[in-house]
XYZ file of C-alpha atoms in Angstrom:
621
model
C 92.396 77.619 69.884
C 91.831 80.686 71.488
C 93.683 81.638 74.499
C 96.393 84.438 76.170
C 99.942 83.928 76.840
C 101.499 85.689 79.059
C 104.676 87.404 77.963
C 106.350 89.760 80.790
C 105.182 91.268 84.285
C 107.315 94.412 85.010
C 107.570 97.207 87.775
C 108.446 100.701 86.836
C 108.963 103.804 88.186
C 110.622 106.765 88.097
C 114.165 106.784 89.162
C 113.948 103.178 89.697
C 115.465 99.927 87.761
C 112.928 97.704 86.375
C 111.178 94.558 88.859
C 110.804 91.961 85.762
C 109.748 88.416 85.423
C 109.524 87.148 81.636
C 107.484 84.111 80.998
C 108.375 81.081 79.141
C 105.585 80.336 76.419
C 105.634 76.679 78.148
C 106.927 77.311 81.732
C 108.441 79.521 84.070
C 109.576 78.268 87.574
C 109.863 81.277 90.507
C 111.391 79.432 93.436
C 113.640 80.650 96.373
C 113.634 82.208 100.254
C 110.923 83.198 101.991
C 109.840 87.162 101.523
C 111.623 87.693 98.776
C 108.468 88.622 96.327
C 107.234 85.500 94.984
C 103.826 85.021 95.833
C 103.918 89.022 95.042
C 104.526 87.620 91.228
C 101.087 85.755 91.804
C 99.124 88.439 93.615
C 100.166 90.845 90.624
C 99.473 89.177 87.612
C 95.647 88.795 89.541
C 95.654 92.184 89.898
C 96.473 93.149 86.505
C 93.823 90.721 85.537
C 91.026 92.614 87.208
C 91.702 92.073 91.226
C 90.321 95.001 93.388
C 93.290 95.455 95.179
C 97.199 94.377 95.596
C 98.378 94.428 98.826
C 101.873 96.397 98.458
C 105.189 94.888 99.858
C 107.299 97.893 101.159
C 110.236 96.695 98.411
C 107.341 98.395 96.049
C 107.800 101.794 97.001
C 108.752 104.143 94.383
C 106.915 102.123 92.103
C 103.953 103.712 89.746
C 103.350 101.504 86.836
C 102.887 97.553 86.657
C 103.206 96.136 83.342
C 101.643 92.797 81.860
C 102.236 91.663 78.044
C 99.844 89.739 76.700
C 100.009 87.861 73.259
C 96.105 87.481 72.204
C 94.799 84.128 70.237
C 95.540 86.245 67.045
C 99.144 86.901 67.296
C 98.947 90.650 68.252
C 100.900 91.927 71.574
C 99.570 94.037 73.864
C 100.267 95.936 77.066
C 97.987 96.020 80.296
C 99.339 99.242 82.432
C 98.216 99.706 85.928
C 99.179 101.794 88.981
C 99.613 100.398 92.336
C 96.204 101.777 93.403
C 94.242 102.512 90.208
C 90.826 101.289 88.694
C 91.347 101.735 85.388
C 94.014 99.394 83.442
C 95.826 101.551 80.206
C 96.029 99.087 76.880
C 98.727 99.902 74.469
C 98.766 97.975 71.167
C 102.431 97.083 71.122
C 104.842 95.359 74.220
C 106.284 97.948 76.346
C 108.322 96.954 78.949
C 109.372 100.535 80.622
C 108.260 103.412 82.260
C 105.773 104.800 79.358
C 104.080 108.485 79.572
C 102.776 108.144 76.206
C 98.844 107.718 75.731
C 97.394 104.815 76.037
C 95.760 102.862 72.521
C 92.846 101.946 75.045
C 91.428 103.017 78.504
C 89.469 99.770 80.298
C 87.376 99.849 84.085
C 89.417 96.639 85.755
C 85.594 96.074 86.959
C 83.534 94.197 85.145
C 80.323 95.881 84.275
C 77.450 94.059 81.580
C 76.346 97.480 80.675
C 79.771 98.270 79.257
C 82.049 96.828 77.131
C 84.914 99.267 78.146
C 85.878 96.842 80.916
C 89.117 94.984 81.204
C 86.601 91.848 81.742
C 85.019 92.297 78.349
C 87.766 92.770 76.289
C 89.472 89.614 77.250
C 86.673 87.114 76.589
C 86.195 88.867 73.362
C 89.329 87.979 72.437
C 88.859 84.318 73.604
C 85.844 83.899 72.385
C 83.468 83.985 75.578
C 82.268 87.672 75.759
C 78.211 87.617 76.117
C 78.545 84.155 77.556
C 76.094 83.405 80.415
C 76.452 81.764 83.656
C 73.823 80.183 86.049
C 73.179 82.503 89.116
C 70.567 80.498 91.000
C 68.662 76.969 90.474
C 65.850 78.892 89.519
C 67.481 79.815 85.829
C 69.031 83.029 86.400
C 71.651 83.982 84.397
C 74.209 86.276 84.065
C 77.147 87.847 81.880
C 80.617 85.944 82.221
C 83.199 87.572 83.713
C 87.002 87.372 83.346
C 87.051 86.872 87.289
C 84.724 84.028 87.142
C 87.273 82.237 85.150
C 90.510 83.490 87.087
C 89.814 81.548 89.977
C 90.107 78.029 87.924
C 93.657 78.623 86.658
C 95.364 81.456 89.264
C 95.651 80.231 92.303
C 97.490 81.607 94.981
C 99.041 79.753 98.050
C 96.128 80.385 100.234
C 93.468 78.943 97.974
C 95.919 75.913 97.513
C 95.440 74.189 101.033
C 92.468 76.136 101.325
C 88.989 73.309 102.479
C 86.978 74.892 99.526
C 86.370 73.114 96.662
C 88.444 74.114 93.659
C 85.534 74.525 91.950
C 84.352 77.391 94.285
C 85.883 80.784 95.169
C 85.027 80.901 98.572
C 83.512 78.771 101.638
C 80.219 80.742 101.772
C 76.765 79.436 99.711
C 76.857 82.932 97.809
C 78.430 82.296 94.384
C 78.273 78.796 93.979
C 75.988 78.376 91.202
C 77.913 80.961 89.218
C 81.244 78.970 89.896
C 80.275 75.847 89.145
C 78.760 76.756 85.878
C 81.915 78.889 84.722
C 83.596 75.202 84.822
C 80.253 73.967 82.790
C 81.219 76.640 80.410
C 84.594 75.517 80.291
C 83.958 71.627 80.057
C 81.190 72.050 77.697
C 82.066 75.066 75.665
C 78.899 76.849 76.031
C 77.419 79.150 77.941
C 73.875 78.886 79.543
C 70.623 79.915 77.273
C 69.207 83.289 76.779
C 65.633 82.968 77.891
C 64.780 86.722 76.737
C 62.735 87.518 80.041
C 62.230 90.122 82.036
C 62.386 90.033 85.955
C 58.499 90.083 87.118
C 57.382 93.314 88.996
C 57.363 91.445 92.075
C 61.246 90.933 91.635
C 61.987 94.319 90.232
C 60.368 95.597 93.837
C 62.868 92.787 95.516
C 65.287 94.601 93.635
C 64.044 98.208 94.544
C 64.004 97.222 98.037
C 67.058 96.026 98.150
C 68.387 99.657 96.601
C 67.140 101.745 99.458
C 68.260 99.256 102.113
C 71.715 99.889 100.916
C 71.204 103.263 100.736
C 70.143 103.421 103.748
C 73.102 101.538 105.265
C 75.118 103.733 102.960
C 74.462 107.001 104.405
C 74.440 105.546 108.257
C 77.990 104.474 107.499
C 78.267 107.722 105.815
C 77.151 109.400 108.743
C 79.436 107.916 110.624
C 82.836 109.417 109.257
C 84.832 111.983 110.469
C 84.612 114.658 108.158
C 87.970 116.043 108.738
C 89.803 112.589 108.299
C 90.146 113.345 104.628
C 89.661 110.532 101.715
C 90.513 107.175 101.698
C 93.897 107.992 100.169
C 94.502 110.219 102.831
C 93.665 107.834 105.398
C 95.623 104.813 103.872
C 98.720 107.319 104.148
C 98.117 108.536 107.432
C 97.706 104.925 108.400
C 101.603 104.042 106.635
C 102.991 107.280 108.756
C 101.410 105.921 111.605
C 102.689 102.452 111.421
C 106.313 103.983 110.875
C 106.380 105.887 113.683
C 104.791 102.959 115.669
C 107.841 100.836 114.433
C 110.296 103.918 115.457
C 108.835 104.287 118.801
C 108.519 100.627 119.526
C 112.408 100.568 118.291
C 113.136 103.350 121.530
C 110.851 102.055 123.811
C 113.207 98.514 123.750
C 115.938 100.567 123.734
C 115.056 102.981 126.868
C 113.101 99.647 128.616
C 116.468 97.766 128.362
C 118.332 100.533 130.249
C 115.375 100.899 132.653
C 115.873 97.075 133.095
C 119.573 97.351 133.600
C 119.355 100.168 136.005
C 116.829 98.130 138.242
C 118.701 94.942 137.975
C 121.605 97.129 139.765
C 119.352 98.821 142.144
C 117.926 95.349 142.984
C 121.661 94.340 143.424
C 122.337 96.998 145.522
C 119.647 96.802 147.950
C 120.554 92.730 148.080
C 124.136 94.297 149.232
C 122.814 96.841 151.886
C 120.809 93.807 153.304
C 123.770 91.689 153.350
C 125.884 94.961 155.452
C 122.923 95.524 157.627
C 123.016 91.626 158.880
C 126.712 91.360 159.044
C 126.923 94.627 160.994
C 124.218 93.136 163.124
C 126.068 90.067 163.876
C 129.974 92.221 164.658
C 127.915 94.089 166.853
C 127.184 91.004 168.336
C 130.171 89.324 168.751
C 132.082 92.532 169.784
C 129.314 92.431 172.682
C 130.124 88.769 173.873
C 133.970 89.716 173.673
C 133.551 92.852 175.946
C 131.578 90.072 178.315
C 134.998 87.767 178.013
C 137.365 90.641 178.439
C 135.228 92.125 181.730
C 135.601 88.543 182.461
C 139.542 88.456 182.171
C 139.987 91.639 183.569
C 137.378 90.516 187.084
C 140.046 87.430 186.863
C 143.250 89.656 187.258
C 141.997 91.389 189.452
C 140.815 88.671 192.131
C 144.229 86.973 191.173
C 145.985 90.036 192.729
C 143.764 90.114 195.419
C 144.950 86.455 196.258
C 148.612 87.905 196.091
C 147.567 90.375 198.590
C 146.345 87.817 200.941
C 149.597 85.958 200.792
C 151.970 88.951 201.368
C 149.646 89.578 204.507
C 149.816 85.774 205.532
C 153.836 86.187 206.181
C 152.778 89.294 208.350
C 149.983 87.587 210.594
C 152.721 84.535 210.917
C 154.723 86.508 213.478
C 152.013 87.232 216.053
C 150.436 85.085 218.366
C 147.048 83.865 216.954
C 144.656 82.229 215.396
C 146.097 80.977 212.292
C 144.690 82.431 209.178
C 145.444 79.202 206.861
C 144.379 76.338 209.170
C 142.352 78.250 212.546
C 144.934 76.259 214.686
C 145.664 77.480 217.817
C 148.842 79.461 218.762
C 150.007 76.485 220.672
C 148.838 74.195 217.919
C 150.684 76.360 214.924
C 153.303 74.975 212.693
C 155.168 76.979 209.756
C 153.100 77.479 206.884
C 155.968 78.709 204.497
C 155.561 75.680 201.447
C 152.046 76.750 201.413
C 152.045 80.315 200.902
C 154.942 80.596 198.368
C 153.017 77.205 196.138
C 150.502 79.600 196.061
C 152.266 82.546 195.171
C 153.562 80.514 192.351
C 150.301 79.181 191.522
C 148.265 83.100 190.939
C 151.738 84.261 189.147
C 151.037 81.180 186.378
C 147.536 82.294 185.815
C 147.822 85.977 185.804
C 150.614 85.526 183.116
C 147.814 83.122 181.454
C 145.118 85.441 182.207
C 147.247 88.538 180.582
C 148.311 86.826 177.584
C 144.472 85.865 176.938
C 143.271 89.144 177.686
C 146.041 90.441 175.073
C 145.048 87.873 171.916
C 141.121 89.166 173.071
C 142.050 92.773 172.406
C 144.087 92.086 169.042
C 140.947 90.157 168.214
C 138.332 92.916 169.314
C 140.709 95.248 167.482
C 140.490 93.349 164.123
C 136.456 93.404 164.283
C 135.980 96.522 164.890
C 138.239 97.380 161.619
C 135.994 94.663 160.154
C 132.935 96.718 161.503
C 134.576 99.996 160.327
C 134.891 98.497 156.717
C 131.351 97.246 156.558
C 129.960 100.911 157.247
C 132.068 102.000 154.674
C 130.704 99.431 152.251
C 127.182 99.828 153.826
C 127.931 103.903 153.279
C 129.439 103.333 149.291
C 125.609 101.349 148.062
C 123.673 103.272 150.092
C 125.412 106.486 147.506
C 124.922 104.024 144.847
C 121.108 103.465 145.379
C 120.580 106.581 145.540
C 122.137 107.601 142.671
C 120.633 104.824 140.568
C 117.226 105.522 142.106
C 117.970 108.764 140.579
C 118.576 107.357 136.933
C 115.812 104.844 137.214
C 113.620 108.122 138.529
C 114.756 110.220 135.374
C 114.659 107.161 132.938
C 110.646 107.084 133.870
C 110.001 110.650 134.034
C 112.253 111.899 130.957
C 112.217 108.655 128.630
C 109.647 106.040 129.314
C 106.615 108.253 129.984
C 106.483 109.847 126.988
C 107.588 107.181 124.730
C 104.540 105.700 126.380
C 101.978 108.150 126.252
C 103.027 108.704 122.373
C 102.559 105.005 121.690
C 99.111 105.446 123.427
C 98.276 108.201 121.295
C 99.147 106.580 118.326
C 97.593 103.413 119.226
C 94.369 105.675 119.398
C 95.213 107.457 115.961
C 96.200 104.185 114.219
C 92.325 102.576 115.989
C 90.840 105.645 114.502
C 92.375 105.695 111.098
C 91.608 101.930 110.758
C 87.894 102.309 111.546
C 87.363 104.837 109.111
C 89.222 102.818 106.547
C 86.715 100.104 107.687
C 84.333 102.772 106.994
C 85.163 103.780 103.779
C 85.508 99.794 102.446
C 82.130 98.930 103.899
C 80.287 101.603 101.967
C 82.702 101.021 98.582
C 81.607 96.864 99.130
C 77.709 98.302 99.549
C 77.870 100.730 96.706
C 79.203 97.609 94.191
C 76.364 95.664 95.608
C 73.727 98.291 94.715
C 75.690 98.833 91.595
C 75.271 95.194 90.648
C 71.596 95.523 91.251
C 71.343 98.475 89.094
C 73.051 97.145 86.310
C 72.158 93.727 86.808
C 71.442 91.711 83.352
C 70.168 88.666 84.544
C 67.518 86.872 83.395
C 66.096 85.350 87.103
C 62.572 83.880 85.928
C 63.653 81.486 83.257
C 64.098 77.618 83.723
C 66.449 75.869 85.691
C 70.123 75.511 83.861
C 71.040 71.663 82.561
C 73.966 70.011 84.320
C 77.099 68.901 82.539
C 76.484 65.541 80.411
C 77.560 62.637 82.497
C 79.967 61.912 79.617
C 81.992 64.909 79.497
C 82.263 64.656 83.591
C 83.764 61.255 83.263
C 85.944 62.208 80.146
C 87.091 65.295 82.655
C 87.752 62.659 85.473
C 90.507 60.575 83.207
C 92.084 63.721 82.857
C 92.482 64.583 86.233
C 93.336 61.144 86.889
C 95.942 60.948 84.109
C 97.465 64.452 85.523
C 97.774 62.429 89.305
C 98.759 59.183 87.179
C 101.691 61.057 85.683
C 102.632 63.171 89.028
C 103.067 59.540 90.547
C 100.390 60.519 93.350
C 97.842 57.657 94.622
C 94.367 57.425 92.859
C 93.045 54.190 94.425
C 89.614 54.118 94.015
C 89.710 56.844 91.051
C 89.146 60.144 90.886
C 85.581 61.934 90.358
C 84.146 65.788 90.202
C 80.883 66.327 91.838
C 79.666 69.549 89.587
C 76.601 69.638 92.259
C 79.001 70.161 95.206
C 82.196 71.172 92.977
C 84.620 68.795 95.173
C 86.896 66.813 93.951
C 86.844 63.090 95.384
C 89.681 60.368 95.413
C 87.821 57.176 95.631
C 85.255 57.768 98.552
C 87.164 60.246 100.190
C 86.644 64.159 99.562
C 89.753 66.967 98.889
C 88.470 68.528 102.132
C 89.293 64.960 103.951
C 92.591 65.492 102.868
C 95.502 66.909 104.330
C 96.824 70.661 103.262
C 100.142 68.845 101.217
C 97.627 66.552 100.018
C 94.823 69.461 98.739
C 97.044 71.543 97.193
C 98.201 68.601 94.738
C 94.513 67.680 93.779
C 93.499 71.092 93.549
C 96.878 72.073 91.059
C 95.721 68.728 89.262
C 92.116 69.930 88.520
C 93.430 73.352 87.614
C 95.774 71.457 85.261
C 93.543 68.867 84.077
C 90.618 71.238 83.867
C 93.249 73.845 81.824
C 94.143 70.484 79.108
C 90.873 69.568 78.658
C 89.837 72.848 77.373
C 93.092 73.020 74.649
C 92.632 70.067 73.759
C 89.087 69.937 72.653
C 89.394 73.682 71.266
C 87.367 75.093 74.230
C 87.935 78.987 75.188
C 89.887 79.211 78.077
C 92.639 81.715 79.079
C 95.310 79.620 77.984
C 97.541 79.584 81.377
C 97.770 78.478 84.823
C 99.768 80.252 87.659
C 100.473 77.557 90.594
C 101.592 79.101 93.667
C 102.910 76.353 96.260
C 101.597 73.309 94.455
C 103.501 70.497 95.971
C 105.572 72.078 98.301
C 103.703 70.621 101.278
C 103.295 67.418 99.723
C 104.643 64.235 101.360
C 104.170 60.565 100.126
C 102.433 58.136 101.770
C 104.771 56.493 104.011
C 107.819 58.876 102.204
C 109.735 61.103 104.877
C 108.136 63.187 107.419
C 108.314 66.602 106.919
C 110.766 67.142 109.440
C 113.279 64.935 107.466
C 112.996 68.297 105.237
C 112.326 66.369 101.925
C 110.543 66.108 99.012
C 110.435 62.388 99.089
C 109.826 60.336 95.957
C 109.620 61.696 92.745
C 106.435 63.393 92.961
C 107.554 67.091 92.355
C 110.264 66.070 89.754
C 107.252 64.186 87.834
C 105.151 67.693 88.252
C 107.556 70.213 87.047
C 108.356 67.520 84.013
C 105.051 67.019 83.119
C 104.273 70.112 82.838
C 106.884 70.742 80.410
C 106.388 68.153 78.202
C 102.613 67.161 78.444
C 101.044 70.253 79.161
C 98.988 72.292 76.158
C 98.844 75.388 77.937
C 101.118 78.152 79.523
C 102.598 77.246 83.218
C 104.218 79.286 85.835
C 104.983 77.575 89.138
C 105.482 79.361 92.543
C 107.577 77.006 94.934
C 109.974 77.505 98.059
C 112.041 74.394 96.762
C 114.391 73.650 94.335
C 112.647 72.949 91.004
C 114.579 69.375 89.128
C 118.269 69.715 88.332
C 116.529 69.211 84.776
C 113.918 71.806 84.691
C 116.559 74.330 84.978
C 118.012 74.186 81.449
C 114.707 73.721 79.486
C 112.240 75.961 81.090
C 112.253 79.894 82.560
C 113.320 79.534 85.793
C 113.890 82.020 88.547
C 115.856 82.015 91.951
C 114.821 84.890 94.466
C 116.985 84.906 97.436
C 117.587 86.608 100.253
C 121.215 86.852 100.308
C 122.673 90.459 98.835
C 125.557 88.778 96.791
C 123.052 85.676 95.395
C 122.015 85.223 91.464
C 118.825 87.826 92.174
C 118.375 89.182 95.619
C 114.276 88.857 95.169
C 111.913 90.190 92.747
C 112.654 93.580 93.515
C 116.063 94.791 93.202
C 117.915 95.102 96.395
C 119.476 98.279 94.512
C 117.137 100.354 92.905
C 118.908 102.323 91.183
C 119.014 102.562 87.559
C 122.345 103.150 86.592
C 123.366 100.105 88.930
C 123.945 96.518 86.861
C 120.349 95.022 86.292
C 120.447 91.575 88.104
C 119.981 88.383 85.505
């Protein structure tokens, strides 16, 4: 049976301890916290296997060399060295799980090429067994050379692909492709590759082909024309773009900082002017109030005054009450005259009482007019003490603007406008790298597009490769009413009459890590090539039962995922290695390779990286 293991995936660099995972010959479980590196563990191991490009977590830095041992179908261990950013993958002929300076055994493209054999591509399906293979291209009978990334996508599949609507089958959503996906699981199922026909394409298709060339030239050199010649390389722009993006996250860091005290200082000055209001209109209504009480106290004082008057008139009564005449009380005659003595003295009495009333009124009215005006005199003080205080915050907010906020500003602007220059040419540069593999593809194309249409899979072998998918469900505990069936004309998977696309995402990722499985089985089993592992990232960690706990209830309900993990210890042929955010079984732990990234500095393993890099300190377990 010819197939890979997997042995070891390691990080090195200079001045740096060793990122490691070591694989389990049966399987490995990588489970823990968010961002801690595990789907990084997936998106590696496709990169060493030929992917264009690994998308680098910062924890990476300082890192040159990735590592991936490999134990070929005839016992022999090899290395696969790569750097972060690199397009050619170093072989060494022994398993090397440092930094290494020393010369590689072997120097491999990681792209695939049927001209060459020196392709990391070619040398693996040698080794399996499938190297010259062909593949349908078209319904017309085109064929072409197998590649090692025409097989990747049926047994490494990362969380996106998981709950991803395209078939399992297929790579991607769009019509491009599909032929050549759905006969690399033909070649898998049936354990042969498509016919070689022996023609050549017809001059009518080699001028398709010749057409197609100087279109893409032509494209090339517009896009080429439209690069800044003095933005440097595509190196040089990726690293201008990481600067960038630092000192975006630097002056986004100040510009909270200074915005917050900006905010502060016109919260106060908002405060402020809410007090000056509130002096203004209770100055406004003293003012007031002294006004009315200078009315009352004219009022009092008009009072006193016509009280003494009265007095006055009653002193001068006693005088005119000697003479003869008119009386000035009554008008009587002098004959007619009697004493009026009760009368004026009642009434002397009388103006005495309310001048003394009068007075003391007048006196509480000036204590009172006395205590507002102090009132009035404080207000102005207050009134005086914000209207200093505005001013002097109006000053702060004036300098925070001028001195802090505008430039912070205008240097985000400007590197806004760097970081939207920098990524167009980087959009630039992968355009014309994406046209030049498409007119490299032409070039070198050794397909065969005028033969006969390529057979489908015997109905047989189909049905045989349904069981095992529906054994695989069968022993995960998961539904299959109605069966399960593989349309290789569509390359969905169906569940009685309902499609994987139907499904829910918990739902699609468990039928797609099924086929994967299944797919991965069938091939040991019946002594097929095939690459001998499966990597599973997320498999059933969306999964719910029907009619188990929501996921709210945050839990796996049932036994589904304990089933997975323990089936694929003890039933599964091949290699595993499972990527989950949950626990793996309380089981699982003592028979297979497990891992626990966390998050937490003093846990088992902080993540994949180590949250000291340092060499010297203790390696984590």
């Amino acid at each position: 049976m010819a197939s890979l293991t997997l042995l070891h995936l390691t990080f090195a660099g200079e001045g740096r301890s060793n990122a490691q995972i070591a694989f389990d010959p049966q399987l490995t479980v990588v489970y823990g916290a968010s961002d801690s590196g595990k789907s990084f563990v997936t998106d590696s191991l496709d990169y060493m296997l030929g992917a264009r490009k690994l998308n680098v977590i910062p924890e990476a830095e300082g890192y040159s060399q990735i590592l991936l041992g490999l134990a070929l179908p005839d016992g022999s261990i090899i290395t696969l060295m790569r750097g972060l950013n690199s397009p050619q993958i170093k072989v060494f002929n022994e398993d090397i799980r440092t930094l290494t300076y020393r010369a590689a055994d072997l120097s491999l493209s990681a792209q695939h090429s049927p001209r060459s054999s020196k392709n990391l591509s070619r040398y693996l399906l040698e080794r399996i067994g499938l190297d010259g293979a062909l593949i349908s291209t078209n319904a017309t009978g085109g064929t072409k050379l197998l590649s090692l990334r025409d097989l990747l996508h049926l047994c490494l599949v990362n969380e996106t692909r998981m709950i991803s609507k395209v078939p399992p089958a297929l790579r991607t959503s769009g019509t491009s492709g599909q032929t050549a996906c759905r006969s690399a699981v033909k070649i898998l199922l049936t354990g042969r590759g498509e016919p070689a026909n022996g023609t050549r394409p017809t001059p009518g298709q080699r001028r398709v082909h010749k057409g197609k060339i100087v279109l893409l030239d032509d494209l090339v050199l517009a896009l080429q024309r439209q690069l800044d010649p003095t933005s440097g390389n595509q190196t040089e722009l990726t690293e201008r773009l990481r600067r960038i993006l630092e000192h975006q996250d630097t002056g986004a860091m100040s510009l909270r900082e200074v915005s917050a005290r900006h905010a502060q200082a016109a919260a106060r000055r908002a405060h402020l002017s809410v007090e000056i209001a509130q002096h203004t209109q209770r100055r406004a209504e003293i003012n007031d109030l002294l006004g009315r009480f200078e009315l009352l106290q004219r009022q009092y004082n008009s009072d006193l005054a016509r009280l003494t008057m009265v007095t006055e008139a009653n002193s001068l009564l006693a005088y005119f009450n000697g003479e003869q005449r008119d009386c000035v009380l009554c008008g009587a005659d002098p004959e007619h005259q009697r004493a009026h003595e009760d009368e004026t003295t009642a009434l002397h009495a009388a103006v005495e009482t309310e001048s003394t009333k009068t007075r003391q009124l007048l006196s509480d009215l000036h204590v009172t007019i006395e205590g507002i005006k102090e009132q009035r005199r404080e207000i102005a003080e207050q009134y005086r003490t914000s209207l200093a205080a505005t001013e002097t915050v109006d000053l702060v907010i004036a300098r925070i603007e001028q001195e802090e906020l505008q430039p912070l500003q205008n240097t985000a602007s400007e590197l806004m406008t760097a970081r939207s220059k920098v990524e167009r040419e980087l959009g630039l540069h992968t355009r014309i790298q994406e046209l030049e593999d498409v007119r490299a593809t032409l070039v070198a194309d050794g397909s065969q597009p005028s033969g006969s249409p390529s057979s489908s899979i015997p109905a047989g072998t189909v049905a045989e490769f349904d069981r095992a998918i529906a054994r695989a469900l069968q022993s995960w505990q998961v539904p299959t009413d109605g069966g399960v069936f593989y349309d290789q004309y569509t390359g969905e998977l169906f569940v009685g009459d309902r499609a994987r696309t139907a499904h829910g995402k918990g739902m699609r990722a468990v039928l797609h890590s099924a086929f994967v499985v299944a797919l991965a089985e069938y091939c040991l089993r019946k002594e097929h090539s095939h690459p001998g592992f499966v990597v599973l990232d997320s498999p059933v960690l969306n999964y719910r039962q029907p009619g188990g706990p929501s996921p709210e209830d945050g839990q796996v309900p049932d036994n589904v995922a304990d089933r997975f993990y323990q089936d694929l210890f003890d039933s599964f042929s091949g290699q595993a290695v499972v990527v989950e955010n949950g626990d793996p079984p309380a089981g699982i732990s003592g028979q297979a390779q497990v891992y626990m990234f966390s998050r937490d500095p003093g846990g088992q393993r902080f993540g994949f990286f180590p949250l000291n890099p340092d060499p010297d300190a203790a390696p984590q377990p």
